[in-house]
XYZ file of C-alpha atoms in Angstrom:
676
model
C -31.583 0.111 -16.796
C -30.133 3.589 -17.413
C -26.579 2.291 -17.015
C -27.082 0.104 -20.106
C -29.146 2.755 -21.883
C -26.810 5.749 -21.662
C -24.206 4.738 -24.303
C -26.989 3.866 -26.754
C -28.882 7.039 -25.870
C -25.800 9.076 -26.697
C -25.147 7.288 -29.982
C -28.833 7.551 -30.901
C -28.875 11.270 -30.096
C -25.645 12.048 -31.898
C -26.162 9.871 -34.973
C -29.823 10.859 -35.108
C -28.880 14.530 -34.987
C -26.265 14.041 -37.718
C -28.721 12.255 -40.002
C -31.501 14.675 -39.074
C -29.367 17.703 -39.887
C -28.528 16.210 -43.266
C -32.214 15.569 -44.025
C -33.144 19.065 -42.801
C -30.568 20.649 -45.105
C -31.766 18.561 -48.061
C -35.395 19.484 -47.426
C -34.632 23.160 -46.835
C -32.602 23.348 -50.057
C -35.430 21.866 -52.108
C -38.046 24.104 -50.493
C -35.996 27.253 -51.129
C -35.358 26.132 -54.707
C -39.094 25.786 -55.277
C -38.816 22.046 -55.832
C -41.236 20.737 -53.204
C -42.415 18.112 -55.688
C -39.037 16.412 -55.315
C -39.375 15.967 -51.523
C -40.806 12.396 -51.847
C -37.535 11.424 -53.507
C -35.599 12.582 -50.427
C -37.897 10.646 -48.103
C -37.580 7.574 -50.324
C -33.800 7.707 -49.965
C -34.132 8.143 -46.199
C -36.549 5.202 -46.035
C -34.101 3.065 -48.019
C -31.265 3.958 -45.627
C -33.390 3.004 -42.601
C -34.398 -0.295 -44.254
C -30.765 -1.157 -44.994
C -29.688 -0.331 -41.407
C -32.454 -2.467 -39.892
C -31.696 -5.334 -42.285
C -28.026 -5.071 -41.346
C -28.955 -5.365 -37.663
C -31.101 -8.422 -38.414
C -28.243 -10.086 -40.304
C -25.892 -9.496 -37.356
C -28.399 -10.896 -34.857
C -29.357 -14.043 -36.751
C -25.836 -14.740 -37.959
C -24.518 -14.604 -34.374
C -27.349 -16.822 -33.146
C -26.348 -19.561 -35.597
C -22.800 -19.777 -34.252
C -21.393 -21.833 -31.404
C -20.760 -20.108 -28.076
C -17.033 -19.741 -28.791
C -17.646 -18.503 -32.331
C -20.198 -15.998 -31.000
C -17.546 -14.547 -28.704
C -15.093 -14.215 -31.602
C -17.776 -12.762 -33.920
C -18.953 -10.278 -31.297
C -15.408 -9.261 -30.414
C -14.533 -8.628 -34.054
C -17.630 -6.500 -34.600
C -16.901 -4.570 -31.394
C -13.505 -3.609 -32.826
C -15.138 -2.652 -36.151
C -17.771 -0.593 -34.308
C -15.064 1.273 -32.411
C -13.304 2.030 -35.710
C -16.539 3.378 -37.251
C -17.419 5.492 -34.231
C -13.881 6.898 -34.053
C -13.977 7.843 -37.737
C -17.439 9.379 -37.273
C -16.314 11.491 -34.323
C -13.361 12.946 -36.208
C -15.335 13.384 -39.462
C -18.106 15.349 -37.776
C -15.642 17.513 -35.871
C -13.932 18.362 -39.135
C -16.997 18.644 -41.406
C -19.697 20.216 -39.227
C -19.022 23.784 -40.389
C -19.020 23.054 -44.119
C -21.696 20.352 -44.159
C -24.557 22.623 -45.206
C -22.821 24.102 -48.234
C -21.512 20.743 -49.389
C -24.951 19.140 -49.303
C -26.581 22.077 -51.060
C -24.147 21.691 -53.913
C -24.980 17.981 -54.195
C -28.733 18.647 -54.134
C -28.394 21.352 -56.772
C -26.554 18.922 -59.018
C -29.093 16.189 -58.346
C -32.009 18.474 -59.290
C -30.628 18.809 -62.764
C -30.608 15.032 -63.189
C -33.116 12.216 -62.720
C -35.055 11.379 -59.566
C -32.817 8.387 -58.937
C -29.844 10.670 -58.294
C -31.700 12.617 -55.612
C -32.817 9.379 -53.972
C -29.230 8.150 -54.047
C -27.942 11.435 -52.576
C -30.271 11.274 -49.581
C -29.686 7.519 -49.196
C -25.908 7.878 -49.060
C -26.102 10.918 -46.781
C -28.237 9.089 -44.210
C -27.150 5.477 -44.786
C -23.705 5.829 -43.213
C -25.169 7.021 -39.924
C -27.741 4.213 -40.057
C -25.158 1.474 -40.497
C -22.935 2.933 -37.767
C -25.904 3.132 -35.420
C -26.965 -0.470 -36.135
C -23.454 -1.798 -35.556
C -22.850 0.173 -32.353
C -26.268 -0.722 -30.939
C -25.647 -4.408 -31.696
C -22.344 -4.385 -29.825
C -23.683 -2.466 -26.800
C -26.822 -4.611 -26.752
C -24.720 -7.757 -26.735
C -22.646 -6.419 -23.837
C -25.842 -5.705 -21.897
C -27.126 -9.268 -22.313
C -30.898 -9.485 -22.090
C -31.349 -5.913 -20.864
C -33.728 -3.698 -22.830
C -31.647 -0.675 -21.868
C -29.699 -0.235 -25.145
C -32.792 -0.209 -27.367
C -34.675 2.018 -24.940
C -31.778 4.469 -24.738
C -31.356 4.545 -28.513
C -35.074 5.125 -29.039
C -35.083 8.051 -26.599
C -31.974 9.494 -28.253
C -33.446 9.229 -31.756
C -36.755 10.788 -30.706
C -34.932 13.658 -28.992
C -32.708 14.120 -32.064
C -35.783 14.273 -34.304
C -37.301 16.952 -32.077
C -34.099 19.001 -32.087
C -33.805 18.767 -35.882
C -37.404 19.880 -36.319
C -36.736 22.831 -34.034
C -33.580 23.760 -35.957
C -35.416 23.468 -39.268
C -38.240 25.675 -38.012
C -35.643 28.041 -36.503
C -37.213 27.845 -33.038
C -33.978 26.472 -31.550
C -30.406 27.675 -31.599
C -27.672 25.155 -30.795
C -23.939 25.592 -31.102
C -23.418 22.423 -33.133
C -19.638 22.678 -33.041
C -19.618 22.598 -29.236
C -22.286 19.884 -29.188
C -20.360 17.542 -31.481
C -17.107 18.284 -29.650
C -18.559 17.436 -26.214
C -20.403 14.321 -27.364
C -17.338 13.246 -29.345
C -15.185 13.287 -26.203
C -17.756 11.242 -24.278
C -18.116 8.758 -27.139
C -14.357 8.243 -27.222
C -14.473 7.180 -23.561
C -17.411 4.844 -24.246
C -15.694 3.440 -27.353
C -12.600 2.647 -25.249
C -14.807 0.482 -23.030
C -16.382 -1.219 -26.054
C -12.890 -1.959 -27.369
C -11.890 -3.506 -24.030
C -15.079 -5.593 -24.023
C -14.293 -6.687 -27.588
C -10.794 -7.769 -26.557
C -12.309 -9.939 -23.823
C -14.715 -11.512 -26.324
C -11.826 -12.302 -28.664
C -9.935 -13.898 -25.781
C -12.936 -16.011 -24.788
C -13.400 -16.933 -28.442
C -9.818 -18.228 -28.610
C -8.708 -15.604 -31.136
C -6.383 -13.740 -28.764
C -4.249 -15.125 -25.890
C -4.094 -14.009 -22.262
C -7.627 -14.878 -21.186
C -6.459 -15.832 -17.690
C -3.790 -13.136 -17.254
C -5.546 -10.576 -15.082
C -4.276 -7.043 -14.589
C -7.187 -6.064 -12.335
C -9.290 -8.331 -10.144
C -11.489 -6.564 -7.625
C -14.096 -9.331 -7.537
C -13.251 -10.058 -3.912
C -13.879 -6.486 -2.756
C -16.295 -4.979 -5.306
C -19.864 -6.225 -5.543
C -20.480 -6.657 -9.281
C -24.232 -6.410 -8.670
C -24.139 -3.103 -6.783
C -25.651 0.004 -8.380
C -22.318 1.792 -8.747
C -20.596 -1.252 -10.271
C -23.512 -1.810 -12.650
C -23.411 1.861 -13.654
C -19.694 1.766 -14.438
C -20.016 -1.503 -16.337
C -23.028 -0.326 -18.321
C -21.666 3.101 -19.288
C -17.922 2.468 -19.567
C -17.737 -1.343 -19.952
C -15.221 -1.449 -17.095
C -15.605 -4.598 -15.003
C -14.159 -5.616 -11.616
C -12.010 -8.217 -13.419
C -10.012 -7.229 -16.522
C -7.156 -8.903 -18.350
C -3.884 -7.217 -19.268
C -4.970 -7.067 -22.911
C -8.248 -5.357 -22.014
C -6.498 -2.758 -19.887
C -3.788 -2.162 -22.489
C -6.343 -1.718 -25.293
C -8.486 0.607 -23.166
C -5.610 2.818 -22.017
C -3.855 2.925 -25.408
C -7.038 3.788 -27.317
C -8.089 6.437 -24.825
C -4.624 8.030 -24.666
C -4.037 8.153 -28.428
C -7.521 8.991 -29.703
C -8.409 11.513 -27.003
C -5.055 13.290 -27.481
C -5.598 13.569 -31.239
C -9.195 14.680 -30.741
C -8.347 17.398 -28.198
C -5.389 18.582 -30.276
C -7.644 18.807 -33.333
C -10.232 20.830 -31.416
C -7.597 23.312 -30.237
C -5.984 23.796 -33.651
C -9.164 23.837 -35.753
C -9.748 27.164 -37.506
C -13.166 28.376 -38.581
C -13.940 27.624 -42.173
C -15.724 30.166 -44.326
C -19.445 29.679 -44.382
C -20.634 27.463 -47.166
C -24.209 28.756 -46.938
C -24.083 30.559 -50.263
C -27.093 30.890 -52.532
C -27.564 27.812 -54.626
C -27.615 28.333 -58.400
C -30.915 27.876 -60.081
C -31.361 24.275 -61.087
C -31.739 23.358 -64.680
C -35.142 22.329 -65.810
C -35.515 18.592 -65.655
C -37.623 16.378 -67.856
C -41.010 15.519 -66.402
C -40.698 12.063 -64.854
C -42.710 9.182 -66.255
C -45.871 8.377 -64.342
C -45.600 5.347 -62.079
C -47.490 4.222 -58.953
C -46.584 6.435 -55.962
C -46.044 3.435 -53.699
C -43.778 1.493 -56.053
C -40.352 2.966 -55.248
C -40.849 3.239 -51.439
C -42.074 -0.365 -51.360
C -39.105 -1.496 -53.401
C -36.484 0.250 -51.247
C -37.896 -1.436 -48.144
C -38.473 -4.845 -49.703
C -35.120 -5.226 -51.463
C -32.897 -4.888 -48.317
C -35.284 -7.146 -46.384
C -35.150 -9.823 -49.092
C -31.364 -9.600 -49.324
C -31.052 -9.830 -45.528
C -33.344 -12.879 -45.510
C -31.205 -14.577 -48.141
C -28.025 -13.807 -46.187
C -29.523 -15.230 -42.997
C -30.795 -18.295 -44.847
C -27.402 -19.026 -46.390
C -25.540 -18.143 -43.163
C -27.645 -20.613 -41.219
C -28.587 -23.512 -43.455
C -30.845 -26.046 -41.840
C -29.335 -29.519 -42.058
C -31.559 -32.053 -43.717
C -31.536 -34.181 -40.590
C -32.853 -31.473 -38.243
C -35.814 -32.431 -36.105
C -38.105 -30.167 -34.131
C -38.772 -31.869 -30.802
C -41.450 -30.596 -28.417
C -41.149 -30.782 -24.628
C -43.554 -29.915 -21.826
C -44.450 -30.866 -18.275
C -46.548 -33.804 -19.442
C -44.941 -34.870 -22.719
C -41.293 -35.153 -23.696
C -39.858 -35.768 -27.139
C -42.930 -35.274 -29.308
C -41.826 -35.390 -32.940
C -38.691 -37.424 -32.190
C -37.884 -40.115 -34.737
C -34.800 -42.238 -35.209
C -32.096 -39.922 -36.614
C -29.280 -40.907 -38.929
C -25.853 -41.559 -37.352
C -23.522 -38.584 -37.203
C -23.593 -35.017 -35.934
C -27.228 -33.972 -35.500
C -29.002 -30.745 -34.550
C -32.315 -31.057 -32.694
C -34.516 -27.990 -32.380
C -35.977 -28.236 -28.896
C -39.235 -26.299 -28.436
C -40.813 -25.901 -24.998
C -44.584 -26.006 -25.508
C -45.330 -26.141 -21.785
C -45.640 -23.513 -19.095
C -42.526 -24.327 -17.031
C -38.806 -24.007 -17.616
C -37.322 -27.437 -18.210
C -33.990 -29.250 -18.270
C -33.736 -31.427 -21.389
C -31.394 -34.413 -21.870
C -30.773 -36.776 -24.774
C -30.019 -40.049 -22.987
C -29.368 -43.737 -23.283
C -32.493 -45.006 -21.452
C -30.681 -48.120 -20.235
C -27.910 -46.279 -18.396
C -29.218 -42.668 -18.290
C -25.916 -41.599 -19.866
C -26.262 -38.125 -21.395
C -25.402 -37.424 -25.055
C -26.526 -33.785 -25.028
C -28.416 -31.354 -22.831
C -30.078 -27.962 -22.595
C -30.338 -26.246 -19.233
C -33.206 -23.875 -18.544
C -35.322 -24.147 -21.717
C -37.897 -21.443 -21.052
C -41.589 -21.774 -22.022
C -42.308 -20.835 -25.615
C -38.644 -20.816 -26.659
C -36.700 -22.922 -29.150
C -33.012 -23.759 -28.832
C -30.683 -26.038 -30.740
C -29.207 -29.121 -29.118
C -26.259 -30.567 -31.023
C -25.202 -34.155 -30.343
C -23.298 -36.958 -32.030
C -25.499 -39.977 -32.709
C -24.148 -43.506 -33.289
C -25.685 -46.948 -33.271
C -27.705 -47.463 -30.092
C -30.884 -46.549 -28.237
C -31.909 -42.948 -27.528
C -34.644 -41.165 -25.624
C -35.425 -37.693 -24.293
C -35.722 -36.896 -20.606
C -37.370 -33.624 -19.570
C -37.273 -32.336 -16.002
C -39.585 -29.313 -15.547
C -38.976 -26.938 -12.663
C -40.867 -28.203 -9.652
C -42.212 -31.159 -11.621
C -41.452 -34.808 -12.211
C -39.147 -36.128 -14.903
C -40.782 -37.290 -18.126
C -38.996 -39.713 -20.479
C -39.928 -40.199 -24.126
C -40.366 -43.439 -25.998
C -36.963 -44.846 -26.955
C -35.863 -45.146 -30.585
C -33.228 -47.409 -32.069
C -30.512 -46.052 -34.358
C -28.778 -48.488 -36.681
C -25.306 -47.856 -38.004
C -21.737 -47.497 -36.929
C -19.766 -44.636 -35.475
C -18.982 -43.820 -31.893
C -20.609 -41.443 -29.410
C -19.299 -40.694 -25.944
C -22.119 -40.028 -23.482
C -21.504 -38.709 -20.002
C -22.711 -40.952 -17.201
C -24.785 -38.688 -14.948
C -23.706 -37.933 -11.397
C -26.131 -37.767 -8.484
C -25.721 -36.296 -5.021
C -25.470 -39.854 -3.742
C -22.513 -40.498 -6.065
C -20.715 -37.502 -4.581
C -21.567 -38.382 -0.987
C -18.475 -40.563 -0.381
C -15.986 -38.122 -1.999
C -17.598 -35.278 -0.046
C -17.246 -37.105 3.260
C -13.617 -37.983 2.500
C -12.808 -34.389 1.679
C -14.621 -33.078 4.759
C -12.492 -35.420 6.883
C -9.380 -34.016 5.194
C -10.511 -30.441 5.907
C -11.360 -31.197 9.552
C -7.883 -32.624 10.059
C -6.352 -29.611 8.328
C -8.327 -27.200 10.515
C -7.221 -29.000 13.661
C -3.613 -28.559 12.510
C -4.321 -24.914 11.660
C -5.648 -24.211 15.157
C -2.436 -25.560 16.690
C -0.244 -23.635 14.259
C -2.025 -20.294 14.733
C -1.762 -20.673 18.505
C 1.978 -21.272 18.081
C 2.185 -18.159 15.908
C 0.287 -16.169 18.528
C 2.710 -17.416 21.216
C 5.713 -16.389 19.088
C 4.430 -12.831 18.809
C 3.431 -12.719 22.445
C 7.026 -13.760 23.267
C 8.438 -11.094 20.914
C 10.166 -13.789 18.830
C 9.424 -12.276 15.419
C 12.016 -14.376 13.579
C 10.285 -17.585 14.611
C 6.918 -15.931 13.992
C 7.802 -15.390 10.311
C 8.651 -19.065 9.894
C 5.565 -20.260 11.756
C 3.390 -17.778 9.838
C 4.347 -19.406 6.530
C 3.730 -22.906 7.911
C 0.245 -21.996 9.122
C -0.638 -20.043 5.971
C 0.325 -22.970 3.733
C -1.922 -25.250 5.800
C -4.859 -22.926 5.261
C -4.082 -22.533 1.536
C -4.241 -26.299 1.067
C -7.956 -26.374 2.043
C -9.108 -24.479 -1.069
C -12.098 -26.595 -2.055
C -13.855 -25.783 1.223
C -13.550 -21.972 1.094
C -17.168 -21.615 -0.024
C -18.358 -23.154 3.256
C -16.187 -21.035 5.542
C -18.577 -18.056 5.348
C -17.278 -14.994 7.255
C -14.367 -16.937 8.727
C -12.476 -16.784 5.418
C -12.427 -12.976 5.440
C -11.237 -12.968 9.055
C -8.517 -15.555 8.384
C -7.276 -14.694 4.894
C -8.963 -11.430 3.882
C -7.239 -8.899 1.609
C -7.056 -5.145 2.173
C -8.519 -4.378 -1.267
C -11.568 -2.175 -0.948
C -11.072 -1.323 2.711
C -11.160 2.473 3.313
C -7.915 2.407 5.284
C -6.139 -0.220 3.188
C -3.519 -2.116 5.170
C -4.102 0.265 8.112
C -7.828 -0.410 8.252
C -9.135 -1.885 11.501
C -11.021 -4.560 9.537
C -7.834 -5.802 7.864
C -7.154 -8.965 9.859
C -5.799 -12.478 9.453
C -2.746 -13.911 7.759
C -2.157 -11.034 5.348
C -2.426 -8.456 8.149
C 0.243 -10.311 10.114
C 2.357 -10.765 6.982
C 2.345 -7.013 6.403
C 3.381 -6.332 9.976
C 6.010 -9.066 10.239
C 7.757 -8.049 7.014
C 7.405 -4.277 7.448
C 9.075 -3.939 10.827
C 6.040 -3.503 13.077
C 6.804 -4.164 16.775
C 5.378 -7.239 18.458
C 3.069 -5.153 20.648
C 1.185 -3.950 17.523
C 0.816 -7.491 16.222
C -0.475 -9.185 19.362
C -4.112 -8.250 18.778
C -4.166 -9.412 15.106
C -2.383 -12.644 16.100
C -4.948 -13.324 18.827
C -7.789 -12.554 16.395
C -6.347 -15.010 13.866
C -6.006 -17.795 16.444
C -9.577 -17.171 17.666
C -10.948 -17.196 14.099
C -9.164 -20.480 13.302
C -10.545 -22.028 16.493
C -14.054 -20.776 15.671
C -13.884 -22.202 12.162
C -12.647 -25.550 13.447
C -15.695 -25.784 15.734
C -18.210 -24.493 13.140
C -17.092 -26.418 10.062
C -18.649 -29.848 10.857
C -22.090 -28.236 10.988
C -21.674 -25.976 7.940
C -23.460 -26.716 4.689
C -21.110 -28.145 2.059
C -22.799 -28.441 -1.336
C -21.511 -31.646 -3.008
C -21.752 -29.865 -6.361
C -18.969 -27.534 -5.197
C -16.349 -30.283 -5.287
C -16.124 -30.571 -9.111
C -16.155 -26.780 -9.455
C -13.264 -26.317 -7.038
C -11.080 -28.705 -9.063
C -10.688 -25.853 -11.535
C -11.260 -22.775 -9.365
C -8.456 -23.318 -6.826
C -5.740 -22.970 -9.451
C -7.686 -20.310 -11.336
C -7.430 -18.161 -8.203
C -3.767 -19.128 -7.918
C -3.137 -17.804 -11.417
C -5.010 -14.581 -10.695
C -3.691 -13.776 -7.234
C -0.565 -15.728 -6.319
C 1.276 -15.893 -9.654
C 0.721 -12.177 -10.213
C 2.001 -11.291 -6.724
C -1.296 -9.522 -6.071
C -1.664 -10.842 -2.512
C 1.974 -10.372 -1.462
C 2.227 -8.222 1.673
C 6.002 -8.357 1.932
C 7.008 -11.971 2.547
C 7.541 -12.836 -1.127
C 6.045 -16.298 -0.518
C 3.347 -16.352 -3.194
C 4.946 -19.411 -4.772
C 4.780 -21.223 -1.429
C 1.052 -20.499 -1.354
C 0.748 -21.672 -4.971
C 2.490 -24.895 -3.925
C -0.069 -25.370 -1.132
C -2.922 -24.673 -3.576
C -1.508 -27.367 -5.854
C -1.412 -29.802 -2.919
C -5.053 -29.001 -2.172
C -6.008 -29.609 -5.808
C -4.183 -32.936 -5.779
C -6.089 -34.000 -2.653
C -9.403 -33.028 -4.225
C -8.656 -35.008 -7.385
C -7.775 -37.998 -5.214
C -11.262 -38.119 -3.684
C -12.890 -37.539 -7.109
C -10.746 -40.162 -8.850
C -13.312 -43.033 -8.672
C -15.898 -40.891 -10.454
C -13.503 -39.452 -13.035
C -11.798 -42.695 -14.007
C -14.947 -44.277 -15.398
C -16.091 -41.138 -17.203
C -12.837 -39.848 -18.689
C -10.096 -42.520 -18.463
C -7.521 -40.336 -20.237
C -8.114 -37.204 -18.146
C -6.370 -38.087 -14.887
C -3.110 -39.317 -16.477
C -2.935 -36.069 -18.434
C -3.673 -33.992 -15.332
C -1.128 -35.951 -13.277
C 1.548 -35.130 -15.860
C 0.544 -31.439 -15.727
C 0.736 -31.429 -11.922
C 4.181 -33.048 -11.959
C 5.420 -30.451 -14.451
C 4.131 -27.539 -12.353
C 5.403 -29.102 -9.124
C 8.900 -29.348 -10.579
C 8.858 -25.660 -11.521
C 7.654 -24.636 -8.043
C 10.272 -26.842 -6.367
C 12.958 -25.027 -8.355
C 11.911 -21.789 -6.640
C 12.165 -23.358 -3.165
C 15.562 -23.029 -1.500
C 15.598 -24.543 1.975
C 13.358 -22.323 4.064
C 12.983 -19.563 1.478
C 11.035 -19.081 -1.746
C 11.881 -16.905 -4.731
C 9.421 -13.999 -4.881
C 7.280 -13.959 -8.017
C 8.644 -10.593 -9.168
C 12.225 -11.894 -8.899
C 11.720 -14.921 -11.096
C 13.567 -14.787 -14.401
C 11.190 -13.841 -17.206
C 11.529 -17.269 -18.830
C 10.910 -19.074 -15.514
C 7.837 -16.992 -14.786
C 6.447 -17.703 -18.245
C 7.003 -21.415 -17.714
C 5.166 -21.371 -14.363
C 2.257 -19.386 -15.842
C 2.173 -21.645 -18.901
C 2.201 -24.853 -16.864
C -0.586 -23.531 -14.626
C -2.616 -22.452 -17.646
C -2.220 -25.882 -19.265
C -3.286 -27.609 -16.052
C -6.333 -25.341 -15.853
C -7.237 -26.175 -19.438
C -7.008 -29.911 -18.789
C -9.065 -29.580 -15.587
C -11.793 -27.575 -17.340
C -13.935 -30.654 -18.263
C -14.217 -31.828 -14.632
C -17.227 -29.635 -13.663
C -19.178 -30.823 -16.727
C -18.254 -34.459 -16.229
C -19.341 -34.431 -12.579
C -22.248 -32.016 -12.804
C -25.255 -33.137 -10.782
C -28.042 -33.524 -13.338
C -31.708 -33.503 -12.451
C -33.470 -36.814 -12.816
C -36.733 -36.239 -10.984
């Protein structure tokens, strides 16, 4: 949990120390001026600042929760950028103002003493409120990045408690800290953390559709770096650097870090000490005795007012439609509270009153077609299910984990309109497509075995020219089997593994398969050095051909692969990331496209009835991309990706991206839904 906690610990410590120093100076000034009776006014202002910060955090949380998933990404990304701006300004302000902060505040307190109590409350509120709002915003963004982890709040709490202890020690003069060095060091670390938050915000904005380039990856180490390992989790939690990052993320991270850190370091080097502002404060003028009022009145008001305002903001930000229904589900009862809704877009508040996590579906009981669903509704939780309701019959089906499906009483909705339910898919429905695709893969593997043996013979015979040609033929055969990669287990790494992450890189002994031979064949290695890798490749292909018929092939993988094959093509082949010298990435992309076409062929019977317009659109996308790839094929050679004209490369990337977008609904349309 510490990986998620550290950034929040640092912000809690630094912001807490800033606010604590301000409060300490205010208190010390009043005590030395003999105005202890005015201390409650300082604490009232501090309490008001804390109430506003907490209310601000509540508004952010509930406002985000009321948005759609895409809107949440855009909202979170925008606030991440705002948080980075606030933190950056705070770092530079504290570096510049730390020396003169004490004198400046003493002057303000002295002026406030001569005026009413409200001015002193306002002074302390404004002095502390800025840090409170910055802290709330930064904690919200880091907490969102950490998901359901309690690390950010834990880290912030530890930081704030430690800051309070340090401020008490400084006030009592039992501690001596060089605050200039402290704020300089923590400022540099916060700049690095803020760069990661900015990169994370850019990714959110891309996923929210605000910024382009969501599938243009500059870094993709997912194949060689375990995202769940302790070191990867630590880097992600502290720096927000992930194994996969887009070009926009990397550009934002590098640009922010380079510019802001340079300005910060330059400012530290050129800063000159300012004269001490700790001069004796002039005696305050006598103030009128305040009118008597209940002691609790003002503190209660400063807490209640922000809370009431925040509640109103949340209420107006998330109005409850008049047609909302709260529907209870459990292991034994499904759809309690469900009545016939009006036609149109409806929001149902699904509340799990049972003790097991449940899948929940709004269905047509006659056909089991699904109008809306919630996956994994945990016990005791409530989530919104939004669905379009038209004239027809509706019921709820609940499938608790490890339990039997429960279906509610059906209700009849009168009225017009149109709703498009998804006809559910079962494992039995996917059985025939799965068998057809397995037959295709078995035939492809048999061809691959023959081709890799031919390649091995070429190298054994020292015919490297023919080996290069036969290498491409065999590699394209393997690349056309993309939907089955998940079943190949360790064979895939042996046959088509990349050198990324290997200690020795391309010289590592564990670098084997097609890419190892590609590197050798196109970098002038003699045949004698390639004989062992060629033999290993032929043996691995033979082993896979024998093992595949008995390997477990999850039918649910087929719909997923319809999108993932070309997603990997866009990440690896169209960026040239996997090129080891042959310049044939577009040939591999062409084989990936052929594999996708074959997969869609076996899924066609299921897709046609569920989305009649999808396949014609996808077919047009495939034809467009195929034409662009054919233009890069000249006899036996292919234009390397990095030698494509800029306009041609953009067209290939754009056509692939459009095809991916049109294929995106396939996994949802053909998802295997629980029915019992």
